[in-house]
Tab-separated table of C-alpha atoms in Angstrom:
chain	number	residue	atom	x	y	z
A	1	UNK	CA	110.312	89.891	107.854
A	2	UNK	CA	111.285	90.476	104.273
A	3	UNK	CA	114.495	88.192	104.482
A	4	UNK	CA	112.882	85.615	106.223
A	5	UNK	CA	109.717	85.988	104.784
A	6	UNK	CA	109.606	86.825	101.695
A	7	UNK	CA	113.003	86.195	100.102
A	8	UNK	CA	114.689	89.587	99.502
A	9	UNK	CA	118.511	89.666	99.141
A	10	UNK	CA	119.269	92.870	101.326
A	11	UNK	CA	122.713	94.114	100.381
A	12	UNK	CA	125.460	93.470	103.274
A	13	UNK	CA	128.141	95.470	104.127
A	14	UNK	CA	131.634	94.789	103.037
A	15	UNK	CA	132.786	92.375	106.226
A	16	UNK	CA	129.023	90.847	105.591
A	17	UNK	CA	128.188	90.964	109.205
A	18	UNK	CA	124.875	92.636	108.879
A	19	UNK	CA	123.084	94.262	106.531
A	20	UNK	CA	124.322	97.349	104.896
A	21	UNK	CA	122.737	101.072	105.504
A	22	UNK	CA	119.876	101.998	103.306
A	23	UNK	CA	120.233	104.877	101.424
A	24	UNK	CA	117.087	106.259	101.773
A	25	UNK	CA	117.045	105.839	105.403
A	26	UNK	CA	118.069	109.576	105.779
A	27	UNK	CA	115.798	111.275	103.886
A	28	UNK	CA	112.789	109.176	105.829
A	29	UNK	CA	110.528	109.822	108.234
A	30	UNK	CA	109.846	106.415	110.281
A	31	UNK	CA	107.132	105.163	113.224
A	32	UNK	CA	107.925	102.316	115.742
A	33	UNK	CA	105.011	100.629	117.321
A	34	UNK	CA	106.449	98.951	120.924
A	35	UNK	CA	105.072	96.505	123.256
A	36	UNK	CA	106.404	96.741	126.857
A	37	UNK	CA	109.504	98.048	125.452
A	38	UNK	CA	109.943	95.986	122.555
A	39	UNK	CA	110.032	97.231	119.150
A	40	UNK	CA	107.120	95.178	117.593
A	41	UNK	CA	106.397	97.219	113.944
A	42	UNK	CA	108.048	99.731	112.047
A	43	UNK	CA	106.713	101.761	109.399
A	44	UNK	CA	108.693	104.471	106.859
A	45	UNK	CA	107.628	107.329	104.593
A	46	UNK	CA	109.321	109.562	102.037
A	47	UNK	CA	108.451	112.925	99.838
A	48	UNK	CA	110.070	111.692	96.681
A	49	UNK	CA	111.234	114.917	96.208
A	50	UNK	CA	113.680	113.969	99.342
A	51	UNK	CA	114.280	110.943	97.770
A	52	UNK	CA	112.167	108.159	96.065
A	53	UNK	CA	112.714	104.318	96.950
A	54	UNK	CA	111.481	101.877	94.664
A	55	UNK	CA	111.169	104.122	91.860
A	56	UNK	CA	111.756	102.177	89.280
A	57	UNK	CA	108.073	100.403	90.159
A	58	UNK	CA	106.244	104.154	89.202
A	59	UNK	CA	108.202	105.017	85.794
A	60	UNK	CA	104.987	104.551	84.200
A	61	UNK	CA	102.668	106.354	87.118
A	62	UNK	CA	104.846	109.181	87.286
A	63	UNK	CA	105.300	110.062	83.925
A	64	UNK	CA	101.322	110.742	84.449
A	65	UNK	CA	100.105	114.779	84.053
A	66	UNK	CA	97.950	113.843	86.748
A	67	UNK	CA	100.564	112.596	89.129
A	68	UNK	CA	103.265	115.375	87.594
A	69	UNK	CA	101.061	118.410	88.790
A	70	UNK	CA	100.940	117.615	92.225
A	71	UNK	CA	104.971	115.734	92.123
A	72	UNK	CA	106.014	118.090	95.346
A	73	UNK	CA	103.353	116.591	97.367
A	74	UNK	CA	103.773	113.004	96.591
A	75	UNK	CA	105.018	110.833	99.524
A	76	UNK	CA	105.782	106.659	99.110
A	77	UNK	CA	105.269	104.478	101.799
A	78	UNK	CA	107.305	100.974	102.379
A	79	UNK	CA	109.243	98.927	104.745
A	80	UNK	CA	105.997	98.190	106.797
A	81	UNK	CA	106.401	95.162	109.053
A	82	UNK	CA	104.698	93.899	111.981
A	83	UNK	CA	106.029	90.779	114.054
A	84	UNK	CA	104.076	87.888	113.401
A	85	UNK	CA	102.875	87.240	116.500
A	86	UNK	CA	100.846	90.763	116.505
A	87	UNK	CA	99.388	90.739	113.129
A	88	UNK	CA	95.628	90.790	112.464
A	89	UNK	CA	95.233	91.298	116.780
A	90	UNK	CA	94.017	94.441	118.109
A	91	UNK	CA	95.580	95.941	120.837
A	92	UNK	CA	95.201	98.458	123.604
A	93	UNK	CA	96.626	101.691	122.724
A	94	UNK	CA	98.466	103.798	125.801
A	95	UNK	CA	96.339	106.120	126.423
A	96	UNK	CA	93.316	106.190	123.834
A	97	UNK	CA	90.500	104.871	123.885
A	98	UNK	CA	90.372	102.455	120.545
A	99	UNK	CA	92.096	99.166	119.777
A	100	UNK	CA	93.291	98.200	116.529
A	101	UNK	CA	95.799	96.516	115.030
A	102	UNK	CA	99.743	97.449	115.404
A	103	UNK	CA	99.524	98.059	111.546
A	104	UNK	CA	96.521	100.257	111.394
A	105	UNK	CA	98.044	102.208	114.218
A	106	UNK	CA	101.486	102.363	112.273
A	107	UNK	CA	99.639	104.057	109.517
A	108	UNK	CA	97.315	106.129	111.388
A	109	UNK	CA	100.556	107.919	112.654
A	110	UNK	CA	102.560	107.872	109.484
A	111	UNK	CA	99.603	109.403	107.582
A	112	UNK	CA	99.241	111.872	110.340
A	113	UNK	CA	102.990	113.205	109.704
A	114	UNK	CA	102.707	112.608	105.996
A	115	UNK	CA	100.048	115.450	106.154
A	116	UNK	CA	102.050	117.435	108.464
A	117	UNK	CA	104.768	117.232	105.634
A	118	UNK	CA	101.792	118.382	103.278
A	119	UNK	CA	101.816	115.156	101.373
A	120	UNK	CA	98.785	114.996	99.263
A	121	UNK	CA	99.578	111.411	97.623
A	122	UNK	CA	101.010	108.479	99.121
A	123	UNK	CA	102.588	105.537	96.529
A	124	UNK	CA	102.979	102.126	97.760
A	125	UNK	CA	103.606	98.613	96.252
A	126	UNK	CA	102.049	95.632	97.692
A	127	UNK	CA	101.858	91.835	97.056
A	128	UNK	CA	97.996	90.699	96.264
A	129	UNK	CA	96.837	89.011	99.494
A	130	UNK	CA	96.272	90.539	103.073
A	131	UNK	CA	98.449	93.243	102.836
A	132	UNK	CA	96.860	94.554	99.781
A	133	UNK	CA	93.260	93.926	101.711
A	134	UNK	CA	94.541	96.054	104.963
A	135	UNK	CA	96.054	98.865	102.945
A	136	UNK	CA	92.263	98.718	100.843
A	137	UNK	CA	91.080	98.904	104.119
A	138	UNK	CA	92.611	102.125	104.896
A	139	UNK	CA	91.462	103.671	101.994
A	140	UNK	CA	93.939	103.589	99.059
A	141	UNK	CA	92.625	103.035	95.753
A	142	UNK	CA	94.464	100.478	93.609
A	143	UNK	CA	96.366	101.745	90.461
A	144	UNK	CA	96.633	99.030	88.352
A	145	UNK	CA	97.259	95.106	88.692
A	146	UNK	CA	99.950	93.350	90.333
A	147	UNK	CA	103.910	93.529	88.961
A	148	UNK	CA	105.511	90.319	88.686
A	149	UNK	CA	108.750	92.233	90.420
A	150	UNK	CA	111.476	90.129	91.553
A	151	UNK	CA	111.986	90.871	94.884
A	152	UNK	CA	114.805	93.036	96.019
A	153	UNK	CA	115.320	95.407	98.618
B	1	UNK	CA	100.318	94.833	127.373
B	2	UNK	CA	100.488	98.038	126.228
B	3	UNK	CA	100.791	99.222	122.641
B	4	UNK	CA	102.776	102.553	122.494
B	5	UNK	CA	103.635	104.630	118.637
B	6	UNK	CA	104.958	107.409	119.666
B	7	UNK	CA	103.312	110.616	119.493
B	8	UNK	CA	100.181	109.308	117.810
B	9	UNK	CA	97.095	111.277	118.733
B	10	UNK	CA	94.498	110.272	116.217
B	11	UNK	CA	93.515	106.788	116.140
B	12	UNK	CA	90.094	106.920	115.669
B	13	UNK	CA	89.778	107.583	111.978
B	14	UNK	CA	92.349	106.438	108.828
B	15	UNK	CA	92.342	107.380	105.166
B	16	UNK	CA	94.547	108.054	102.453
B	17	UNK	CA	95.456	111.919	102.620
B	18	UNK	CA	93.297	112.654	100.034
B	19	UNK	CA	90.647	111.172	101.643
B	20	UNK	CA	89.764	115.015	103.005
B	21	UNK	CA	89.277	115.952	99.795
B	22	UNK	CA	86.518	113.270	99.118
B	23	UNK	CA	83.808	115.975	98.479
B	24	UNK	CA	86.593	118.225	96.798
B	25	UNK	CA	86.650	121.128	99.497
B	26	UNK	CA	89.739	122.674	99.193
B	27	UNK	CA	91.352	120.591	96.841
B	28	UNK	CA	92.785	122.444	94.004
B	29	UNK	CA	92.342	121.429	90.700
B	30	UNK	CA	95.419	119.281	90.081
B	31	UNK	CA	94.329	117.294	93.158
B	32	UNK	CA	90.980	116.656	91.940
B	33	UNK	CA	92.112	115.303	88.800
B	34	UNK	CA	94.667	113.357	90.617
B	35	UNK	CA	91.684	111.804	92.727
B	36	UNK	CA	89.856	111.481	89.635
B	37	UNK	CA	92.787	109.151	87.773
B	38	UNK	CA	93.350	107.402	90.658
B	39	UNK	CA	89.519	106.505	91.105
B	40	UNK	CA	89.381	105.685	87.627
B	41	UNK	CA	92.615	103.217	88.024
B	42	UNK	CA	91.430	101.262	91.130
B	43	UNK	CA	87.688	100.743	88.957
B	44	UNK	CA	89.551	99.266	85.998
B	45	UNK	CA	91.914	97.265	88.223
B	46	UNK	CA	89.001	95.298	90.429
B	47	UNK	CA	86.315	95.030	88.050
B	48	UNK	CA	83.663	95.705	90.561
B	49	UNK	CA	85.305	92.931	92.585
B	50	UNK	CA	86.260	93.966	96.676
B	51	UNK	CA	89.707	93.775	97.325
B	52	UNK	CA	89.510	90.707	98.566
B	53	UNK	CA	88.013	88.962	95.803
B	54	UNK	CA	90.400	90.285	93.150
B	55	UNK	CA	93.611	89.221	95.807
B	56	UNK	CA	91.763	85.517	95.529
B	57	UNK	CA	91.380	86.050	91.713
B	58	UNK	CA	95.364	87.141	91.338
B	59	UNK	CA	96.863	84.580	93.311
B	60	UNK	CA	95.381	81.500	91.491
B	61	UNK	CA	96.506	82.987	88.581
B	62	UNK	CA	99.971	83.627	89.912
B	63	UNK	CA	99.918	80.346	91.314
B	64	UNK	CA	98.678	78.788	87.907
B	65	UNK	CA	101.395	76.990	86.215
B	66	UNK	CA	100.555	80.041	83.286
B	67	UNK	CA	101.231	82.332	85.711
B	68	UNK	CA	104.039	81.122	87.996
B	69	UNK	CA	106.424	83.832	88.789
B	70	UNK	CA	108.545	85.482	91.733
B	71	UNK	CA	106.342	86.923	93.816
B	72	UNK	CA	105.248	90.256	93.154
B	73	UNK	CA	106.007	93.715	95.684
């Protein structure tokens, strides 16, 4: 989704047959959503104290007081990705009651483990358009306007 | 077809973690002003507008020969 979609240059590994291990893949939590087996959404968290992808996009955030006094509960959230083909449709969920989308349920979960890690702040970046209206929808708050980042991994 | 995240057992409400703390039970003091700056951020990013509108209002200015650019993350 992010090659094909959106551009990014993902670093490859040295014989360039796929894409080379993330770094902060280790220090991450993740959630799969599947669909008769098949991996259909993916979803991964952090405590920046762990580690802290895309950092260089909160210099100015975390240099806050606000955001310093509470730095060993701050979490980021990225890497969330949903196969085209199940975006913006609600779906049955094994076992519960309520439908919603593969997305909302990513997060639902993700946030559920975030507070089991006793995150009490979750960063995440997000391109203006229907990505930034879901994650409104969920109830972030938006910290400033759009970066014109270049896109990377 | 069956949806399946594994080991999810709330679906039935979403918010940010903070969201708890809307009425500020329990939060401590450098979480409410943490709330507080955020709140303050998002109501001098949108204006008043929904999220929605300001998304519209960003990308025809990003899209605006003024404002052409790589798209943002």
């Amino acid at each position: 989704m992010f090659v094909l979609e959106q551009g990014w240059q993902l670093p490859l590994e040295p014989d360039a047959a796929r894409v080379a291990p993330d770094p902060f893949d280790p220090h991450s939590m993740f959630v799969i959503a599947r669909a008769d087996g098949k991996a259909i959404g993916i979803a991964r968290a952090t405590m920046i104290c762990d580690a802290f992808p895309h950092a260089e996009f909160f210099t100015d955030l975390m240099a806050r007081p606000e955001l310093q006094a509470v730095r060993v509960a701050i979490a980021t959230v990225n890497a969330v990705a949903v196969l085209p083909e199940f975006r913006g449709r609600a779906v049955r969920i094994d076992g519960r009651p309520h439908s919603m989308t593969a997305a909302k349920a990513l997060m639902v979960e993700l946030t559920r483990r975030l507070r089991e890690a006793e995150a009490e702040v979750v960063l995440l970046t997000t391109s203006p358009g229907l990505a930034a209206v879901f994650f409104d929808h969920l109830a972030t708050t938006s910290s400033g306007r759009p970066s014109r980042a270049v896109a990377a991994p | 077809m069956g949806l399946c995240v594994h080991d999810a057992d709330h679906f039935h409400e979403i918010g940010s973690p903070l969201a708890h703390l809307d009425d500020g039970e329990g939060a401590s003091d450098a979480e409410r002003r943490c709330i507080a700056y955020f709140r303050a951020c998002s109501e001098k990013a949108l204006q008043g507008k929904s999220m929605e509108e300001f998304c519209r209002a960003e990308l025809a200015r990003l899209a605006s020969p003024a404002g052409a650019c790589a798209p943002a993350k």
